PDB file of C-alpha atoms and ligand atoms in Angstrom:
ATOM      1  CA  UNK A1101    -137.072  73.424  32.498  1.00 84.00           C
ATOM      2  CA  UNK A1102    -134.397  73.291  35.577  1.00 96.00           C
ATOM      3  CA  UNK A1103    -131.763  70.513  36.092  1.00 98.00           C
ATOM      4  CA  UNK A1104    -132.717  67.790  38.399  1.00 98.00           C
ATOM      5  CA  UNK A1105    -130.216  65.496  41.006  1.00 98.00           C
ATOM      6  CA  UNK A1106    -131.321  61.865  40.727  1.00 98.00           C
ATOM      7  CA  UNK A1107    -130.327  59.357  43.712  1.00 98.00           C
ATOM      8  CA  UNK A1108    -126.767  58.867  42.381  1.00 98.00           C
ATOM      9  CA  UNK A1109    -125.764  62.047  43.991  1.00 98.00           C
ATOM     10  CA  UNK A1110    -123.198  61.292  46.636  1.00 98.00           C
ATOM     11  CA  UNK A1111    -123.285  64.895  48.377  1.00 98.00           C
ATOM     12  CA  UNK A1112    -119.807  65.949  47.294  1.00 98.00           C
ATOM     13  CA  UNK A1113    -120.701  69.391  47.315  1.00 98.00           C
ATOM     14  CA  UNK A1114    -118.873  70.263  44.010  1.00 98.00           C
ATOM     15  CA  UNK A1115    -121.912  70.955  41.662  1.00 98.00           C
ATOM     16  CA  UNK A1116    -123.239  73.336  44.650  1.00 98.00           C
ATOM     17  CA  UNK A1117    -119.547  75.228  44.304  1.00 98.00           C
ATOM     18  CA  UNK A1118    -119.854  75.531  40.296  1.00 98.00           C
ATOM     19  CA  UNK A1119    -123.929  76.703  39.972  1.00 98.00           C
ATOM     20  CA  UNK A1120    -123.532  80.717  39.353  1.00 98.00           C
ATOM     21  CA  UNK A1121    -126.898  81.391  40.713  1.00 98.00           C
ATOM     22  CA  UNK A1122    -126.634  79.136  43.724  1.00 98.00           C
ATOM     23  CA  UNK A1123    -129.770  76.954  43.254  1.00 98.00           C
ATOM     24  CA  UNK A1124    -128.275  73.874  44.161  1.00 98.00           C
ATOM     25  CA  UNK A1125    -128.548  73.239  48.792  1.00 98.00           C
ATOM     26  CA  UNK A1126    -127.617  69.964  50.712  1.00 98.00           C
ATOM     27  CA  UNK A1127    -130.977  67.967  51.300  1.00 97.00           C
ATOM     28  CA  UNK A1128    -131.376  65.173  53.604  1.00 94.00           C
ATOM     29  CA  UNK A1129    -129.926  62.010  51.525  1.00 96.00           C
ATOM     30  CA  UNK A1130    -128.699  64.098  48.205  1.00 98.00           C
ATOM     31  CA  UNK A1131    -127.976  67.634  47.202  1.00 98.00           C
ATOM     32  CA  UNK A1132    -131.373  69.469  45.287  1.00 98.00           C
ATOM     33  CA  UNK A1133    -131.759  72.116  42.715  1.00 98.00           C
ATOM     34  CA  UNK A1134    -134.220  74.841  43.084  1.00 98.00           C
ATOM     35  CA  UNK A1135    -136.145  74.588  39.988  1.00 97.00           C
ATOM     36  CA  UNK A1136    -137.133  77.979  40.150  1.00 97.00           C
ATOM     37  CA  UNK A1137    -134.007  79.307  40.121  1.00 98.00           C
ATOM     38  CA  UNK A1138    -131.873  77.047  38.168  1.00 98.00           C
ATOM     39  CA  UNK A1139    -131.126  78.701  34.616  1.00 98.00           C
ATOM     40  CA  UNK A1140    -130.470  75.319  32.964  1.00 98.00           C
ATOM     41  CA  UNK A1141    -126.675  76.585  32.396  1.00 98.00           C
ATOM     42  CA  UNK A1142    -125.488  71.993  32.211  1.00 98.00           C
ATOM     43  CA  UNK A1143    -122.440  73.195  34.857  1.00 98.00           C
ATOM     44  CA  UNK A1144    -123.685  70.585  37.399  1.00 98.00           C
ATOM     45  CA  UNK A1145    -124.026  67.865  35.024  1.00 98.00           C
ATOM     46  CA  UNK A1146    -120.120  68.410  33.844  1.00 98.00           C
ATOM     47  CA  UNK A1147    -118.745  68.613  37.213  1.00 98.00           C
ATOM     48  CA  UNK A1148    -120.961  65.808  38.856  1.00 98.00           C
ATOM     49  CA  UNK A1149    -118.472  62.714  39.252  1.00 98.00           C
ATOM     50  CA  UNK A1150    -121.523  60.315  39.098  1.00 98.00           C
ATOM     51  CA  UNK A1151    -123.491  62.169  36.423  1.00 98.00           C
ATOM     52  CA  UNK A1152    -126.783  62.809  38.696  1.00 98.00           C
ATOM     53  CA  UNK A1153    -128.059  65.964  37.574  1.00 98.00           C
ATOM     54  CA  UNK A1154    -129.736  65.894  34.035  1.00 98.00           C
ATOM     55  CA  UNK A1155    -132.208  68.048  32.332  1.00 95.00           C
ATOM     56  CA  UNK A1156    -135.564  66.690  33.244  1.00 74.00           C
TER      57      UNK A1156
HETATM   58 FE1  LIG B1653    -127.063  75.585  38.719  1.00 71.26          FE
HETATM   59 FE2  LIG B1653    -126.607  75.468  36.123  1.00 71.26          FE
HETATM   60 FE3  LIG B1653    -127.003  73.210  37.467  1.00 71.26          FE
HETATM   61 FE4  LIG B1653    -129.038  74.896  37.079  1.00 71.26          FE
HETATM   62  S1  LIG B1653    -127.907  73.743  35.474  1.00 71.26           S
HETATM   63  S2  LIG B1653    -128.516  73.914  39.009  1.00 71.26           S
HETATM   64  S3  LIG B1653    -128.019  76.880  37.137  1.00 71.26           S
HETATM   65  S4  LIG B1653    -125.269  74.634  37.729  1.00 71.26           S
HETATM   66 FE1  LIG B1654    -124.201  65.107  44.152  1.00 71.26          FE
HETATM   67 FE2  LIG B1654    -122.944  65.206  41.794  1.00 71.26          FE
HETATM   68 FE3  LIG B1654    -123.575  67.454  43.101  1.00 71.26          FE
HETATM   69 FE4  LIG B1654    -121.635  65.873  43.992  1.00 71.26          FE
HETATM   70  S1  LIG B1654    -121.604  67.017  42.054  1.00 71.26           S
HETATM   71  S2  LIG B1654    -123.264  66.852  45.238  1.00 71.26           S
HETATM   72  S3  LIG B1654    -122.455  63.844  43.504  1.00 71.26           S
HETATM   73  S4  LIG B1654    -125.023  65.950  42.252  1.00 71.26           S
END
């Protein structure tokens, strides 16, 4: 299980700022989580203003 960014994401960086193990980089159109390194922890989800990342 790891938290996935859907195409809502408007790359403003603040989800990136709040993950405590860093998983989250900018991609080309949309920030991404590294599945492998996300610990599922929901911080993302409650700072995203445009609720993109969700569990998958
Ligand atoms: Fe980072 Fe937590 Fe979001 Fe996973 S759920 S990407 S650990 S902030
Ligand atoms: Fe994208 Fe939401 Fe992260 Fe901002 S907080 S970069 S809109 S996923």
């Amino acid at each position: 299980m790891a938290y996935k960014i859907s195409d809502d994401c408007i790359s403003c960086g603040a989800c990136a700022a709040d993950c405590p193990v860093e998983a989250i980089s900018e991609g080309d159109s949309k920030f991404v989580i590294d599945a492998s390194v996300c610990i599922d922890c929901g911080n993302c989800a409650e700072v995203c203003p445009v609720s993109a990342p969700s569990a998958e």
